[in-house]
Structures are given as structure tokens and as C-alpha cells.
Amino acid sequence: LVVVNLYPFEQTVAKPGCTLEEAIENIDIGGPTMLRSAAKNHTDVAVVVSPRDYGRVLEELRKHGEVSAKTRFELCRTVFLHTARYDSAISAWLDSQVPADEKTRFPNILTLQFEKVQNLRYGENPHQQGAFYREFGRKEPSVAHAKQLQGKEMSFNNFLDANSALELAKEYDGTVAVIVKHNTPCGGATAASLADAYRKARDCDPVSAFGGVIAFNHMVDIETAKELTATFVEVVVAPEFAPDALEELKKKKDVRLLDIGPTIKGAPEGMDLKKITGGLIYQDRDLGKIADVRSLRVATKRTPTDDEYEALAFAWKVCKHVKSNAIVFTAKDRTIGIGAGQMSRLDSVKIAKIKAQFPLAGTVLASDAFFPFRDGLDEAARAGVTAV
């Protein structure tokens, strides 16, 4: 029986002000060597690297006088997973210490480490199996680290939609409500109260909002909870839920409630990756913002009004989270019409017009890329859009 706890490298480098000398001192060499050699010989040796396994090893020893072959093999697997993660953490931290002029953001060998959280009932479609994993050591408020307070098990699509909704809600400082359906916003609004923001967001496209995934950037109160229980929603993501709001939401016991903690803001962490068959694309997360929309160059003779500037700033934040080709009509406090995912930008304008629940006269438009021809702008102008 070999039992080894490795030096706490990750905990050491996580401390503010950790020096290179302290980090090096906490790189375990003998421990991984003993673990790996014992694991290789697991047919004759039980090897334990995690205190989580102490209980079952002791129970088998007490009952049978030995550790079963099945358990020894599982412990062997645990060791190699653990030491692989340990080596990965060391190499990643050492990479982060390279001076900026030498540092490469994209290493020749990319090592990714995620821990399994749960199996999914199925993947994107019922004939696909799936599981949810999350990154080690991340502290940014996120769906991946949220606590589920009630409701059915999260599905593959629930996770995608909840993440999309929350990331859009993070864009705003004022009280905001965001509704997402099929990974695309269908409504978003700001207001003095959370309940008013939700009502306005829902009214942007009430048909699409049915069965939607909702994110808030403030604690859900009782008034908002009553609005939520008045219709069918799939998931609600928020930084906390008031106790009386939780009692109200129990009326809809299948609604999934995700509590991301007391704040929605946090230092952005990590990278973005997209899987393709046989490989992946790795890039910076899209954290780009326009600090002040008034700093942009005005390309027309007329300068936008204060209300138009406010509406344009609102529209641009939503447009960032809409699938291309993306067209968003907004007022200064809510979306009016969203055209998403079309092959033609002109078609996206037309669909945004169709989706609009309110008059478009006096609204503004945001587009996620240039108009190759004037037809899209002409269509928007005929609808009453005054600034783009």
C-alpha cells in the first residue's frame, strides 16, 4: 500500500505574491515518481493519492484484508489523472512567468484540464450522450460554477443558453434582464427595477420568450419571481435569490435556478475554444467594449442625439451576442427587433422588422459587420431607424 499526498503546488502559486523560489520549492519530484511506479504495479500494489479514497480503501482492508483488483485499477487511473494534472499546472504556471517579450500566448503543445461535474441526460440531441466539465481554478462568476438551487437536471442546450444569457447580462452596469432562446437573445431591457426590466425584455418578443432562459445582473426579488412564475421559463440565472423569491419560485419546481454568487462581475479569465473535427481553434475571449460610443467617428452630416447615443450603446452590447449576420433594432432601454443567423444581412434586417413588437420609428440599429450594399440601410430607413 502506497499513500502519497503531493506538495500543494496549485495552492502555493494561487497565493498573492508567490515567488519563483516558493513555487519551485513546492514542485514535488519524489512523490509523483513513487505514485507512478506504484500505479504501474497496481496488480500487486494499492496506491492512494486522494484523501477521498481513504474511506473505501480502509473499508475493504477491514472487511477482506486486502484491496480488490477492481479498486486497485481504479486507484491506478486516479493516480495518472492526478499526476497529469499536476504536471500540467506546473508547466502552465512556468509559462506564465516568461517575460512578456518572450512569451507566446499560444504554445506548441496545448494542454487543457477540466474536471467532470456531471453526466447529462443526453447531448445536443437525444441520440447523443454527453457530460459537463469545468475548468480548474477559475473564479470569475459563471454558469460553470453556479449552484443549482432547484429544478430538473441541466441539459446540453440549457448550459449553452444560460451561458449566453449571463455573458450578455455582464455587459451592463444598470439593472438588466436578458432572455435567450436557442443560444440567441430574443429580448433584453434595462429599468429602475428588476421586475420592470424583465417585463420589458419579455414584451420585446413574447412568443420567443416562452420557454426561454433568463439572466439577471441583480438579486431576484419577490416581484420578479411572481412575474417568472406567471409563465413558462426553462432556466433563471442570477447573482442570488431573495428567500421569499425562492419560496415563490417553488411553485414552478421544474424551473432550473442557477445562483452564481453575490456578484455578477469579476476579472475575466480563460480563453475561448471551438472544436472542429480533428482539432480545435483557440483564441482570446471576445471582451472588446466601446468605452464611449460618442468617441466613434460620425460618418453623416447630422450628429446623433443624446437618446440615440444611449440607444446605440445599448444596441451594440446586444449585437455582440447575436449570431451573424446580426441586426438589432433598439430603443435606449430595450430591444425592439432582432434578426439573427441569416446568410444575408438584408434578410436579417427584414426579419428584425418582422419580429418587432413595437413601432420602429425613432429606433436605432446595430450591425455586427458592414453593409455590402445600401439595400439593408434603405430597408432600415424605411422602417423608421434614425441612427446606425
Coordinates of C-alpha atoms in Angstrom, one line a residue, residues 5-347:
N5 CA -0.1 13.5 -0.9
L6 CA 1.8 15.7 -3.3
Y7 CA 3.3 19.1 -2.3
P8 CA 0.5 21.7 -2.7
F9 CA 1.8 23.4 -5.9
E10 CA -1.5 24.9 -7.1
Q11 CA -2.4 26.3 -3.7
T12 CA 1.0 27.8 -3.3
V13 CA 1.1 29.6 -6.7
A14 CA -2.5 30.8 -6.1
K15 CA -1.4 32.9 -3.2
P16 CA -0.8 36.6 -4.0
G17 CA 2.9 37.4 -4.3
C18 CA 4.1 33.9 -4.7
T19 CA 7.8 34.0 -5.7
L20 CA 9.5 31.7 -8.2
E21 CA 11.6 30.2 -5.4
E22 CA 8.4 29.3 -3.4
A23 CA 6.8 27.8 -6.5
I24 CA 9.9 25.7 -7.3
E25 CA 10.1 24.5 -3.7
N26 CA 6.6 23.2 -3.9
I27 CA 7.2 21.1 -7.1
D28 CA 7.1 17.5 -5.8
I29 CA 9.5 15.2 -7.6
G30 CA 9.8 12.1 -5.4
G31 CA 6.0 11.9 -4.8
P32 CA 4.9 11.6 -8.4
T33 CA 7.8 9.1 -9.0
M34 CA 6.5 6.8 -6.2
L35 CA 2.9 7.2 -7.3
R36 CA 3.6 6.4 -10.9
S37 CA 5.7 3.4 -10.2
A38 CA 3.2 2.0 -7.7
A39 CA 0.3 2.6 -10.1
K40 CA 2.2 0.8 -12.9
N41 CA 2.5 -2.1 -10.5
H42 CA -1.2 -1.9 -9.4
T43 CA -1.7 -5.6 -9.8
D44 CA 0.3 -6.0 -6.6
V45 CA 0.1 -2.6 -5.1
A46 CA -2.8 -0.4 -3.9
V47 CA -1.8 3.3 -4.5
V48 CA -3.7 6.2 -3.0
V49 CA -3.2 9.9 -4.0
S50 CA -6.5 11.4 -2.8
P51 CA -8.0 11.6 0.7
R52 CA -11.3 11.0 -0.9
D53 CA -10.3 7.4 -1.4
Y54 CA -9.1 6.7 2.2
G55 CA -12.6 5.5 3.3
R56 CA -13.2 2.9 0.7
V57 CA -9.6 1.5 1.0
L58 CA -9.9 1.2 4.7
E59 CA -13.3 -0.4 4.4
E60 CA -12.0 -3.1 2.0
L61 CA -9.0 -3.8 4.2
R62 CA -11.2 -4.2 7.3
K63 CA -13.7 -6.4 5.5
H64 CA -11.4 -8.5 3.3
G65 CA -7.9 -8.0 4.4
E66 CA -6.9 -6.6 1.0
V67 CA -7.9 -4.1 -1.6
S68 CA -9.7 -5.7 -4.6
A69 CA -8.2 -5.8 -8.1
K70 CA -11.1 -3.6 -9.3
T71 CA -10.4 -0.9 -6.8
R72 CA -6.6 -1.1 -7.4
F73 CA -7.2 -0.5 -11.1
E74 CA -9.5 2.5 -10.3
L75 CA -6.9 3.9 -7.9
C76 CA -4.2 3.5 -10.6
R77 CA -6.3 5.5 -13.1
T78 CA -6.8 8.2 -10.4
V79 CA -3.0 8.5 -9.9
F80 CA -2.2 9.0 -13.6
L81 CA -5.0 11.5 -13.9
H82 CA -3.8 13.4 -10.8
T83 CA -0.1 13.4 -11.8
A84 CA -1.1 14.6 -15.4
R85 CA -3.0 17.5 -13.9
Y86 CA -0.1 18.2 -11.5
D87 CA 2.4 18.4 -14.3
S88 CA 0.0 20.5 -16.4
A89 CA -0.4 23.0 -13.6
I90 CA 3.4 23.3 -13.2
S91 CA 4.1 23.8 -16.9
A92 CA 1.2 26.3 -17.3
W93 CA 2.4 28.4 -14.3
L94 CA 6.0 28.4 -15.5
D95 CA 4.8 29.5 -19.0
S96 CA 3.0 32.4 -17.3
Q97 CA 6.4 33.6 -15.7
V98 CA 8.2 34.0 -19.1
P99 CA 9.0 37.7 -19.7
A100 CA 6.4 39.4 -21.9
D101 CA 8.8 39.9 -24.8
E102 CA 9.5 36.1 -25.0
K103 CA 6.1 34.9 -24.0
T104 CA 4.0 33.0 -26.6
R105 CA 0.2 33.2 -26.0
F106 CA -0.3 30.0 -28.0
P107 CA 2.1 27.2 -27.0
N108 CA 3.2 24.5 -29.4
I109 CA 1.6 21.9 -27.2
L110 CA -1.8 22.9 -25.7
T111 CA -2.7 21.1 -22.5
L112 CA -6.3 21.6 -21.2
Q113 CA -7.5 20.3 -17.9
F114 CA -11.2 20.1 -17.0
E115 CA -12.9 18.2 -14.2
K116 CA -16.1 16.3 -14.7
V117 CA -19.1 17.7 -12.9
Q118 CA -22.0 15.5 -14.1
N119 CA -23.4 13.4 -16.8
L120 CA -26.1 14.9 -19.0
R121 CA -29.3 13.1 -19.8
Y122 CA -28.2 13.4 -23.4
G123 CA -26.2 15.7 -25.6
E124 CA -27.4 18.2 -28.1
N125 CA -29.8 15.7 -29.5
P126 CA -31.5 12.7 -27.7
H127 CA -29.3 10.1 -29.6
Q128 CA -26.1 11.8 -28.3
Q129 CA -24.6 11.2 -24.9
G130 CA -22.9 14.0 -23.0
A131 CA -21.2 15.3 -19.8
F132 CA -20.5 18.7 -18.3
Y133 CA -16.9 19.6 -17.3
R134 CA -15.5 22.8 -15.9
E135 CA -12.0 24.4 -15.8
F136 CA -9.9 24.1 -12.7
G137 CA -9.2 27.2 -10.6
R138 CA -11.5 29.7 -12.3
K139 CA -13.0 32.4 -10.0
E140 CA -15.0 34.5 -12.5
P141 CA -18.8 34.3 -11.8
S142 CA -20.1 31.9 -14.4
V143 CA -22.7 29.3 -15.2
A144 CA -20.0 26.7 -15.0
H145 CA -19.5 27.4 -11.3
A146 CA -23.1 28.3 -10.4
K147 CA -25.0 26.4 -7.7
Q148 CA -28.3 24.9 -8.9
L149 CA -30.9 25.6 -6.3
Q150 CA -33.9 23.7 -7.8
G151 CA -35.3 22.3 -11.0
K152 CA -34.7 19.5 -13.4
E153 CA -31.2 18.4 -14.4
M154 CA -29.5 20.9 -16.8
S155 CA -29.3 19.8 -20.4
F156 CA -26.7 20.4 -23.0
N157 CA -28.7 23.2 -24.5
N158 CA -29.6 24.7 -21.1
F159 CA -25.9 25.2 -20.4
L160 CA -25.3 26.9 -23.7
D161 CA -28.3 29.2 -23.4
A162 CA -27.6 30.0 -19.7
N163 CA -24.0 30.9 -20.5
S164 CA -25.1 33.1 -23.5
A165 CA -27.7 34.9 -21.3
L166 CA -25.3 35.5 -18.4
E167 CA -22.5 36.8 -20.6
L168 CA -24.8 39.3 -22.2
A169 CA -26.1 40.4 -18.8
K170 CA -22.5 41.0 -17.7
E171 CA -22.2 43.7 -20.3
Y172 CA -24.5 46.1 -18.3
D173 CA -24.0 48.1 -15.2
G174 CA -27.6 49.2 -14.7
T175 CA -30.4 46.7 -13.8
V176 CA -30.9 44.4 -16.8
A177 CA -32.9 41.3 -17.8
V178 CA -31.9 39.1 -20.8
I179 CA -33.9 36.4 -22.4
V180 CA -32.2 33.8 -24.7
K181 CA -33.7 31.2 -26.9
H182 CA -31.6 28.7 -28.9
N183 CA -28.4 30.5 -27.9
T184 CA -29.5 33.9 -29.3
P185 CA -31.0 36.8 -27.4
C186 CA -34.7 37.4 -28.0
G187 CA -35.2 40.2 -25.5
G188 CA -33.2 42.5 -23.3
A189 CA -34.1 45.6 -21.3
T190 CA -32.9 47.9 -18.6
A191 CA -35.1 49.6 -16.0
A192 CA -35.1 51.0 -12.5
S193 CA -36.4 47.7 -11.0
L194 CA -35.6 44.1 -12.0
A195 CA -39.3 43.2 -12.5
D196 CA -39.8 46.1 -14.9
A197 CA -36.6 45.1 -16.8
Y198 CA -37.9 41.6 -17.1
R199 CA -41.4 42.7 -18.3
K200 CA -39.9 44.9 -20.9
A201 CA -37.5 42.2 -22.1
R202 CA -40.3 39.7 -22.3
D203 CA -42.5 42.0 -24.2
C204 CA -39.8 42.5 -26.9
D205 CA -40.8 39.1 -28.3
P206 CA -43.3 37.3 -26.0
V207 CA -43.7 34.3 -28.3
S208 CA -40.0 33.5 -28.4
A209 CA -39.7 34.3 -24.6
F210 CA -42.0 31.4 -23.8
G211 CA -39.7 28.6 -22.5
G212 CA -36.7 30.9 -22.6
V213 CA -33.6 31.1 -20.5
I214 CA -33.3 34.3 -18.4
A215 CA -30.3 36.0 -16.8
F216 CA -30.3 38.9 -14.4
N217 CA -27.5 41.0 -13.1
H218 CA -29.1 41.7 -9.7
M219 CA -30.7 39.5 -6.9
V220 CA -34.1 38.2 -7.9
D221 CA -36.7 39.7 -5.6
I222 CA -40.3 38.6 -4.9
E223 CA -41.9 40.9 -7.6
T224 CA -39.7 39.5 -10.3
A225 CA -40.3 35.9 -9.0
K226 CA -44.0 36.4 -9.4
E227 CA -43.5 37.5 -13.0
L228 CA -41.4 34.5 -13.6
T229 CA -44.0 32.0 -12.2
A230 CA -46.7 33.6 -14.4
T231 CA -45.3 32.0 -17.5
F232 CA -43.1 29.1 -18.6
V233 CA -39.4 29.5 -18.4
E234 CA -36.6 26.9 -18.5
V235 CA -33.7 28.4 -16.6
V236 CA -33.1 31.5 -14.4
V237 CA -29.5 32.7 -13.8
A238 CA -28.8 35.4 -11.2
P239 CA -26.5 36.6 -8.5
E240 CA -28.6 35.3 -5.6
F241 CA -32.3 34.9 -5.0
A242 CA -34.2 36.5 -2.1
P243 CA -35.7 34.0 0.3
D244 CA -39.3 35.0 -0.4
A245 CA -38.5 34.8 -4.2
L246 CA -37.2 31.2 -3.7
E247 CA -40.5 30.3 -2.0
E248 CA -42.5 31.8 -4.9
L249 CA -40.4 30.0 -7.5
K250 CA -41.0 26.7 -5.8
K251 CA -44.4 26.8 -7.4
K252 CA -42.6 26.0 -10.6
K253 CA -40.5 23.2 -9.2
D254 CA -39.1 22.2 -12.6
V255 CA -37.6 25.6 -13.3
R256 CA -33.8 25.4 -13.0
L257 CA -32.4 28.1 -10.8
L258 CA -28.7 28.9 -11.0
D259 CA -27.1 31.0 -8.3
I260 CA -23.8 32.4 -9.5
G261 CA -23.0 34.0 -6.1
P262 CA -23.3 37.5 -4.7
T263 CA -21.8 39.4 -7.7
I264 CA -22.1 39.1 -11.5
K265 CA -18.8 41.0 -12.1
G266 CA -15.3 39.5 -11.9
A267 CA -12.0 39.7 -13.6
P268 CA -12.5 37.9 -17.0
E269 CA -10.5 34.6 -17.1
G270 CA -9.6 32.0 -19.6
M271 CA -9.6 31.6 -23.4
D272 CA -12.3 30.6 -25.9
L273 CA -12.1 27.5 -27.9
K274 CA -14.1 26.0 -30.7
K275 CA -13.9 22.3 -31.5
I276 CA -13.7 21.1 -35.1
T277 CA -13.3 17.5 -36.3
G278 CA -9.7 16.5 -35.6
G279 CA -8.7 19.7 -33.9
L280 CA -9.7 23.0 -32.2
I281 CA -9.4 26.7 -32.7
Y282 CA -8.1 28.6 -29.6
Q283 CA -8.4 32.3 -29.2
D284 CA -8.9 35.2 -26.8
R285 CA -12.4 35.6 -25.4
D286 CA -14.3 38.5 -27.0
L287 CA -14.0 41.1 -24.2
G288 CA -14.0 44.0 -26.6
K289 CA -16.0 47.0 -25.5
I290 CA -16.6 50.6 -26.7
A291 CA -15.9 52.7 -23.6
D292 CA -17.8 55.7 -25.0
V293 CA -19.9 55.4 -28.1
R294 CA -19.6 59.2 -28.5
S295 CA -15.9 58.7 -29.4
L296 CA -16.8 57.0 -32.6
R297 CA -16.5 58.9 -35.9
V298 CA -19.8 60.2 -37.2
A299 CA -20.0 59.4 -40.9
T300 CA -23.0 61.6 -41.6
K301 CA -23.8 65.3 -41.6
R302 CA -26.1 65.0 -38.6
T303 CA -24.7 64.1 -35.2
P304 CA -26.8 61.6 -33.1
T305 CA -28.9 63.0 -30.3
D306 CA -28.3 62.1 -26.7
D307 CA -31.1 59.5 -26.8
E308 CA -29.7 58.0 -30.0
Y309 CA -26.2 57.7 -28.5
E310 CA -27.7 55.9 -25.5
A311 CA -29.7 53.6 -27.7
L312 CA -26.7 52.9 -29.9
A313 CA -24.6 51.9 -26.8
F314 CA -27.4 49.6 -25.7
A315 CA -27.8 48.0 -29.2
W316 CA -24.1 47.4 -29.6
K317 CA -23.9 45.3 -26.5
V318 CA -26.7 43.1 -27.6
C319 CA -25.4 42.8 -31.2
K320 CA -22.1 41.4 -29.9
H321 CA -24.1 38.4 -28.6
V322 CA -26.3 37.8 -31.6
K323 CA -25.3 35.2 -34.2
S324 CA -24.1 36.6 -37.5
N325 CA -25.5 38.0 -39.7
A326 CA -26.8 40.1 -36.8
I327 CA -29.1 43.1 -36.9
V328 CA -30.6 44.6 -33.7
F329 CA -33.2 47.4 -33.5
T330 CA -33.4 49.0 -30.1
A331 CA -34.7 51.9 -28.1
K332 CA -32.4 53.3 -25.4
D333 CA -33.7 50.8 -22.8
R334 CA -34.8 47.7 -24.7
T335 CA -34.5 45.6 -27.8
I336 CA -37.3 46.1 -30.4
G337 CA -36.4 43.6 -33.1
I338 CA -33.6 41.1 -33.6
G339 CA -32.6 39.4 -36.9
A340 CA -30.1 36.7 -36.3
G341 CA -28.2 34.0 -38.1
Q342 CA -29.2 34.8 -41.7
M343 CA -26.9 34.2 -44.7
S344 CA -27.9 37.7 -46.0
R345 CA -27.6 40.9 -44.0
L346 CA -30.6 42.3 -45.8
D347 CA -32.7 39.2 -44.7

